[in-house]
mmCIF file of C-alpha atoms in Angstrom:
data_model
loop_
_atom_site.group_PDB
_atom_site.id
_atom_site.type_symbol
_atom_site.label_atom_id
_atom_site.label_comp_id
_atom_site.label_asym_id
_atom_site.label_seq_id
_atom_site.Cartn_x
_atom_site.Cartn_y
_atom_site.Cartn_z
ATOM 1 C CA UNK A 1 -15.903 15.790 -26.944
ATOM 2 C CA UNK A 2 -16.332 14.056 -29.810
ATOM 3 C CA UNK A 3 -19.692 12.281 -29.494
ATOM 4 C CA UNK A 4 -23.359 12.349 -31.317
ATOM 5 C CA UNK A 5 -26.042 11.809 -28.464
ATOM 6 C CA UNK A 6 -29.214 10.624 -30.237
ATOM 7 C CA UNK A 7 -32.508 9.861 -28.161
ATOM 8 C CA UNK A 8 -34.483 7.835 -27.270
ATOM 9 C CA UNK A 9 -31.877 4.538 -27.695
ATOM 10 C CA UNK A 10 -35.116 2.718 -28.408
ATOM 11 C CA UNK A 11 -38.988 3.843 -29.828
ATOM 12 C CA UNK A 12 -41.702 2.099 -30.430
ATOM 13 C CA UNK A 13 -44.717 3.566 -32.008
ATOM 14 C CA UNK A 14 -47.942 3.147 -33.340
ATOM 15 C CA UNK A 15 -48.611 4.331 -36.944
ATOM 16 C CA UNK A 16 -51.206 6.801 -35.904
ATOM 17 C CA UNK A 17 -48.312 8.256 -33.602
ATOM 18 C CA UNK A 18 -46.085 11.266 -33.645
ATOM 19 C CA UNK A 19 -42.926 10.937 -32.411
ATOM 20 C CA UNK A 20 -39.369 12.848 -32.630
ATOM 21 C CA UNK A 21 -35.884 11.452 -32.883
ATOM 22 C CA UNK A 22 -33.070 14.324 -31.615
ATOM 23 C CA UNK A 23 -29.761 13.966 -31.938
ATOM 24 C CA UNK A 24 -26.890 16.714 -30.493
ATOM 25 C CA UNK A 25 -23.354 17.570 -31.217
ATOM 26 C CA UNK A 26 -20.973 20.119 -29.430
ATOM 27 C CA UNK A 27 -18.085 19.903 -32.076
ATOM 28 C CA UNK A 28 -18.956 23.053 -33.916
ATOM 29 C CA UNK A 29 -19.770 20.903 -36.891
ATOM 30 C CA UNK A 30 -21.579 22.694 -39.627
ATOM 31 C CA UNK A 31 -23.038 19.398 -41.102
ATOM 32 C CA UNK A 32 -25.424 17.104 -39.974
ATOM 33 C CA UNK A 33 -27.191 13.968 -41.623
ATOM 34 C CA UNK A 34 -29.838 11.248 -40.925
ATOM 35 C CA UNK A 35 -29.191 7.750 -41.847
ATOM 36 C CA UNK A 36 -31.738 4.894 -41.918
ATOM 37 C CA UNK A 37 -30.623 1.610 -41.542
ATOM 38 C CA UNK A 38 -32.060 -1.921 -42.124
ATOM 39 C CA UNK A 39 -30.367 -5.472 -40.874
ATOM 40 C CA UNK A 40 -27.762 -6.428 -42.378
ATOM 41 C CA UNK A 41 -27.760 -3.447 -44.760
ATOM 42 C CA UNK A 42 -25.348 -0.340 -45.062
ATOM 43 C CA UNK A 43 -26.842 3.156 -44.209
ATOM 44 C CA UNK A 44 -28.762 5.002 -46.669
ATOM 45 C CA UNK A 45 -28.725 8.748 -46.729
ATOM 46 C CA UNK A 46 -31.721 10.630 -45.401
ATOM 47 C CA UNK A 47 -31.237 14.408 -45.266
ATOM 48 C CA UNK A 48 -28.268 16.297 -45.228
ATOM 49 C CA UNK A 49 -28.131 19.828 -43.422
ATOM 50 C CA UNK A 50 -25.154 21.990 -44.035
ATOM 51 C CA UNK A 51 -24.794 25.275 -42.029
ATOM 52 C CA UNK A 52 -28.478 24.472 -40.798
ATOM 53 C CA UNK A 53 -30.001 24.668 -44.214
ATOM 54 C CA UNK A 54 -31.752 21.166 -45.843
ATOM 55 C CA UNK A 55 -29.274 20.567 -48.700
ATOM 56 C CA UNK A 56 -30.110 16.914 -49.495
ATOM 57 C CA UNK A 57 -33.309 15.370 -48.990
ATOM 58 C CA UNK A 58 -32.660 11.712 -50.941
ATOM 59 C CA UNK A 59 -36.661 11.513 -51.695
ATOM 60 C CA UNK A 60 -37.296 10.662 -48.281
ATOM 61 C CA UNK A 61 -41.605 10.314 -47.931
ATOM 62 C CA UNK A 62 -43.033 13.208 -46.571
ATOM 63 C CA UNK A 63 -44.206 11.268 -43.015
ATOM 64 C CA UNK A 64 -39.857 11.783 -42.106
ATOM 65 C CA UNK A 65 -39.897 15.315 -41.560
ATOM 66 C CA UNK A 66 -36.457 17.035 -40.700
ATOM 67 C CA UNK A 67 -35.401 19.947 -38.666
ATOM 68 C CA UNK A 68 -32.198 21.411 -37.337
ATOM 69 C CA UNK A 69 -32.753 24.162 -35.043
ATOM 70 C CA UNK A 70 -29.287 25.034 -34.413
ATOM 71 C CA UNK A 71 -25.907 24.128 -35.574
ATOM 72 C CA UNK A 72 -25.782 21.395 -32.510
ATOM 73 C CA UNK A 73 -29.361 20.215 -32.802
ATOM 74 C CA UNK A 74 -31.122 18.220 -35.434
ATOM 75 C CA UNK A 75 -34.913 16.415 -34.944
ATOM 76 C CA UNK A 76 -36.334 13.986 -37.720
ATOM 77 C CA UNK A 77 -40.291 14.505 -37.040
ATOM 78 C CA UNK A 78 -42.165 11.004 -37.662
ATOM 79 C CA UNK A 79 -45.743 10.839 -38.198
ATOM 80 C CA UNK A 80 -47.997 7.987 -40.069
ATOM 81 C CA UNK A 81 -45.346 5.586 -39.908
ATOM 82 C CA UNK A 82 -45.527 2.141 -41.743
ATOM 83 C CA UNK A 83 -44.134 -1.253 -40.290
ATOM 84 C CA UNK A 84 -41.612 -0.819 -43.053
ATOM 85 C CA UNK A 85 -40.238 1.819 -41.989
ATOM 86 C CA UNK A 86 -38.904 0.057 -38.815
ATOM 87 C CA UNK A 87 -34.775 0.492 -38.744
ATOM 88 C CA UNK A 88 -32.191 1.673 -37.135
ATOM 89 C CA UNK A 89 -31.977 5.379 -37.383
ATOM 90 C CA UNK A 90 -28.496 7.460 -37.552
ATOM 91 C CA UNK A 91 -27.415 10.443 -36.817
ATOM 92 C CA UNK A 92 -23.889 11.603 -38.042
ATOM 93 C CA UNK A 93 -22.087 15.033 -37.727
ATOM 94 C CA UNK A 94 -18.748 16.206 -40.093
ATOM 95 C CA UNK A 95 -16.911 19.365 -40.813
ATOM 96 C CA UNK A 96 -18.320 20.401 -44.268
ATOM 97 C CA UNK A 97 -15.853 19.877 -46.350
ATOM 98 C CA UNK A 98 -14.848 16.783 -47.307
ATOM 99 C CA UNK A 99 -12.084 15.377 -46.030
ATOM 100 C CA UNK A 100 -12.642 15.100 -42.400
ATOM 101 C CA UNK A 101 -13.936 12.342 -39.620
ATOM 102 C CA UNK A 102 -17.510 11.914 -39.870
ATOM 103 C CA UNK A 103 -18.812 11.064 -36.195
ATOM 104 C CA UNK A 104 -21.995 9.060 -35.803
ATOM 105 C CA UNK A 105 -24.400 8.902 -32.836
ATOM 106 C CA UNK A 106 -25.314 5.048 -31.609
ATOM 107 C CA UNK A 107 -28.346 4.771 -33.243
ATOM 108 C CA UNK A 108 -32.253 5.173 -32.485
ATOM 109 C CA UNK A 109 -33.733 1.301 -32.625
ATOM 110 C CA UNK A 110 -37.479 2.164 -34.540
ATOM 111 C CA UNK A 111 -40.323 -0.143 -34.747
ATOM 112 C CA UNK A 112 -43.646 0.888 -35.631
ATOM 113 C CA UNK A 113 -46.617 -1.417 -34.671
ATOM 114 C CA UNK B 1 -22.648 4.038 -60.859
ATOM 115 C CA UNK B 2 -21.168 4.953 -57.968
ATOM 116 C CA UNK B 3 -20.491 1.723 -55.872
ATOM 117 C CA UNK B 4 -18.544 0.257 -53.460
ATOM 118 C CA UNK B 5 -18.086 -3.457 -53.172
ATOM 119 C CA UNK B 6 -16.376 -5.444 -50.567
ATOM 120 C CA UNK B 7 -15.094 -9.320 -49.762
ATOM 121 C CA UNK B 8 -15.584 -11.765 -48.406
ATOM 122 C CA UNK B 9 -19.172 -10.957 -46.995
ATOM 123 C CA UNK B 10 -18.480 -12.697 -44.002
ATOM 124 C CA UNK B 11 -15.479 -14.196 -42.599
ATOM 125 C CA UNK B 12 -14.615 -16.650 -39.398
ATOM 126 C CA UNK B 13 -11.429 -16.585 -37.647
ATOM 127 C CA UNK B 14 -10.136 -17.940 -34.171
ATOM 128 C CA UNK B 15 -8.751 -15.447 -32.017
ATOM 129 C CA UNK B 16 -5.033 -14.313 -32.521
ATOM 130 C CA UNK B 17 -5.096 -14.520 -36.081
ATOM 131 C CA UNK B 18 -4.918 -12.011 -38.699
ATOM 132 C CA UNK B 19 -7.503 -11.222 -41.615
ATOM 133 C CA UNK B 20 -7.672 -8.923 -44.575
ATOM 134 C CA UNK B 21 -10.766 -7.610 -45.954
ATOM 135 C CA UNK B 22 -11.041 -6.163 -49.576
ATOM 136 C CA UNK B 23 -12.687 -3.428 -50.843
ATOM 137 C CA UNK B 24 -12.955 -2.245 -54.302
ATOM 138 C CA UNK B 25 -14.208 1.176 -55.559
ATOM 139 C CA UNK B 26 -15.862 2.913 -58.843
ATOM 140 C CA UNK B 27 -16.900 6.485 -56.781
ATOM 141 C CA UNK B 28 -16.098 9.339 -58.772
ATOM 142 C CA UNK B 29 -15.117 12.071 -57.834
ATOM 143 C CA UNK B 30 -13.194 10.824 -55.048
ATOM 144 C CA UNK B 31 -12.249 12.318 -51.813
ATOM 145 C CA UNK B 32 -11.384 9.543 -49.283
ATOM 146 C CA UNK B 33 -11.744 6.243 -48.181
ATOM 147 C CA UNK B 34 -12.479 5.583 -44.687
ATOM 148 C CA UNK B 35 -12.931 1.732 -42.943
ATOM 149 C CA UNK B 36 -15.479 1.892 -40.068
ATOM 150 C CA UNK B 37 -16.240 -0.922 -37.679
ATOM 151 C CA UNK B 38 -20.077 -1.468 -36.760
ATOM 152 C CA UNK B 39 -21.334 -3.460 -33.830
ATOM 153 C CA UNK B 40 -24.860 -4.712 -33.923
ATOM 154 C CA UNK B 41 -27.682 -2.146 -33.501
ATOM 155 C CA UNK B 42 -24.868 0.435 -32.957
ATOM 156 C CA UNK B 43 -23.014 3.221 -34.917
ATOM 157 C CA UNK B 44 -20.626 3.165 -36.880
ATOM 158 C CA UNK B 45 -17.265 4.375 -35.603
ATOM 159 C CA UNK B 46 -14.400 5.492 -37.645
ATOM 160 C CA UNK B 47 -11.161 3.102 -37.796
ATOM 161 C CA UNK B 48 -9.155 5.185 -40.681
ATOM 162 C CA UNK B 49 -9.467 7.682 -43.590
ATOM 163 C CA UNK B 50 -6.926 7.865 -46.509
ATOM 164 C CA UNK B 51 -7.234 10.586 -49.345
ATOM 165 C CA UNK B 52 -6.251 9.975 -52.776
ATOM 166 C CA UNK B 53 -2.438 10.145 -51.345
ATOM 167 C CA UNK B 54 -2.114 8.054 -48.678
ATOM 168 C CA UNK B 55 -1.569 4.355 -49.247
ATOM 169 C CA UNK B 56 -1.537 3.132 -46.146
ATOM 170 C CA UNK B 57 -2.599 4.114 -42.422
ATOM 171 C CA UNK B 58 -2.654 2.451 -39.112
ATOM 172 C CA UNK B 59 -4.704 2.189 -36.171
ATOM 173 C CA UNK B 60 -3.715 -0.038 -33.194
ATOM 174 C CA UNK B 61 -4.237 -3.450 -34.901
ATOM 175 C CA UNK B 62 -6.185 -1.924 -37.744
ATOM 176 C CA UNK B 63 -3.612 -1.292 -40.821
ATOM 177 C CA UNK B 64 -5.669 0.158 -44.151
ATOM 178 C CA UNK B 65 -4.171 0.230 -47.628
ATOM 179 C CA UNK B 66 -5.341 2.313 -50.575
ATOM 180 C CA UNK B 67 -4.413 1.979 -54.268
ATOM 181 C CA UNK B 68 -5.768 5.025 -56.305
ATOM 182 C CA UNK B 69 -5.208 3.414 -59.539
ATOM 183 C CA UNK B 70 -6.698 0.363 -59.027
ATOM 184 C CA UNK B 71 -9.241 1.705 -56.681
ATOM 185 C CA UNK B 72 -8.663 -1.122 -54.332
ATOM 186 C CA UNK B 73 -8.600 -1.033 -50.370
ATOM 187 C CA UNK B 74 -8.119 -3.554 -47.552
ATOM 188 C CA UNK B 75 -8.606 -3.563 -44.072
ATOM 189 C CA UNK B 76 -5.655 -6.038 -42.455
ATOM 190 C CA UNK B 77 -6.701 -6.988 -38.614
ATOM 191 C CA UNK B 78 -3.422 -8.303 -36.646
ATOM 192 C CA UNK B 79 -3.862 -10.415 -33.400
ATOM 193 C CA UNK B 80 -7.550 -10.280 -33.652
ATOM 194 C CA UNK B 81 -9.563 -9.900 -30.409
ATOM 195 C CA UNK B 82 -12.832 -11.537 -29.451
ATOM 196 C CA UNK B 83 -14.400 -7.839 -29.184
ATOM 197 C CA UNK B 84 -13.270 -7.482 -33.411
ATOM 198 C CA UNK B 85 -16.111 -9.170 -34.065
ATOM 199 C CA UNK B 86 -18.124 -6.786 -35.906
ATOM 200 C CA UNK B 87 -19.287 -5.602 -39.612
ATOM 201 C CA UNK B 88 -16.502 -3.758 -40.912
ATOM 202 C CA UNK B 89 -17.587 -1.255 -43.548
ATOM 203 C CA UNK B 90 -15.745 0.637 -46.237
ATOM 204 C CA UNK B 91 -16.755 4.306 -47.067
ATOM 205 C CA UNK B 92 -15.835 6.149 -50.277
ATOM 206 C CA UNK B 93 -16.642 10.127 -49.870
ATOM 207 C CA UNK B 94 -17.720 11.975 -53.091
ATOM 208 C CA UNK B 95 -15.868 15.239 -53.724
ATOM 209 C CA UNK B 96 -18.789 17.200 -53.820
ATOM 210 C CA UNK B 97 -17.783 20.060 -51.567
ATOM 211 C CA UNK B 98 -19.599 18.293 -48.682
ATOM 212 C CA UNK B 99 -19.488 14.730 -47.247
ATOM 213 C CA UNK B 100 -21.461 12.138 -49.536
ATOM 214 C CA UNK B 101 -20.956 8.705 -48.243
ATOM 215 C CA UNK B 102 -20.944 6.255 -50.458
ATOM 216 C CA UNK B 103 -21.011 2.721 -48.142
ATOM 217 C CA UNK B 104 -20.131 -0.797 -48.846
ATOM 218 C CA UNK B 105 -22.190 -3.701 -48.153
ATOM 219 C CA UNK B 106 -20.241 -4.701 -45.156
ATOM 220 C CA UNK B 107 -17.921 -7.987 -44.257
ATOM 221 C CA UNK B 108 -19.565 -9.585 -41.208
ATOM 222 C CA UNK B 109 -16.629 -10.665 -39.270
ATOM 223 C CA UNK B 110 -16.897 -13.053 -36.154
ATOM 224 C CA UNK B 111 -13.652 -14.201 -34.168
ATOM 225 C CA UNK B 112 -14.200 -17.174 -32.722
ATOM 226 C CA UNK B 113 -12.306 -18.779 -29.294
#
């Protein structure tokens, strides 16, 4: 199995919502990140958990909240979202260390009304 | 800076012939170079990775070439297929002990009947 579920495939909210984004792995990967992506733009790097500990948070505004449960589970918490922050959200899972395959989910689709 | 810049930023082609797409590199410290192919509103998936070692690798029609020293890549598509029509991105990792992602801008590719 070598897939990243993320759910919903699609979300709209309001900006008074709150709303959760999971994504799930079974690979035994020790690594997990968020990715936000606009059109036509490469990912940028959200969070970064490594043995289910935050180790990067790339400044990310405090309405993006992370959490990773367990070593297959990770949830990125939205509340108070802006228009802007409509994208397509990421979810990727890796080994570590560097020099292995770094799987991605499909994507969450985010607008926010 | 670490960045990672790739040409052309798009490219049309009719079906059955091949392209190249170039990717060149100032990521320090290296670990790999991967190539990933990115539908619309998807995720990415993984076509190759190449450490500092390899200079070339294969995938079905995919063929990816690294020079180290010049810190130049390309991504050479042979026959190419209706479905290749994609963004195909190129991916330096950061030797920092775990995977940072450094990700080019992307060459929209569209094969054309």
């Amino acid at each position: 199995d070598t897939e990243v579920t993320q759910t919903p495939k699609h979300l709209v909210m309001g900006m008074t919502n709150k709303k959760s984004l999971k994504c799930e792995q079974h690979m035994g990967h020790r690594a997990m990140y968020w990715y936000k992506q606009k059109a036509k733009k490469p990912p940028e790097l959200m969070f970064v958990y490594s043995y289910e500990k935050l180790s990067i948070n790339e400044s990310v505004p405090s309405r993006f909240s992370p959490e990773c449960p367990n070593s297959s589970l990770l949830n990125l918490h939205l509340h108070a979202l802006q228009p802007e922050d409509s994208a397509l959200y990421l979810c990727a899972s890796s080994r570590p260390d560097g020099n292995t395959e770094a799987f991605f989910g499909q994507g969450t689709r985010l607008t926010v009304v | 800076k670490n960045q990672v810049e790739q040409s052309p930023q798009s490219l049309i082609i009719l079906e059955g012939k091949n392209c190249t797409l170039q990717c060149n590199y100032t990521v320090s410290p290296f670990s790999n170079l991967r190539w990933y192919k990115q539908d619309t509103g998807r995720g990415p998936v993984s076509l190759t990775i190449m450490t500092f070692s390899e200079n070339t690798k294969s995938n079905g029609r995919y063929t990816a070439t690294l020079d180290a020293d010049t810190k130049q890549s390309s991504l050479h598509i042979t026959a190419s297929q209706l479905s290749d029509s994609a963004s195909y991105i190129c991916v330096v990792t950061l030797n920092t002990g775990f995977q940072k992602l450094v990700f080019g801008t992307g060459t929209r590719l569209l094969v054309s009947p």
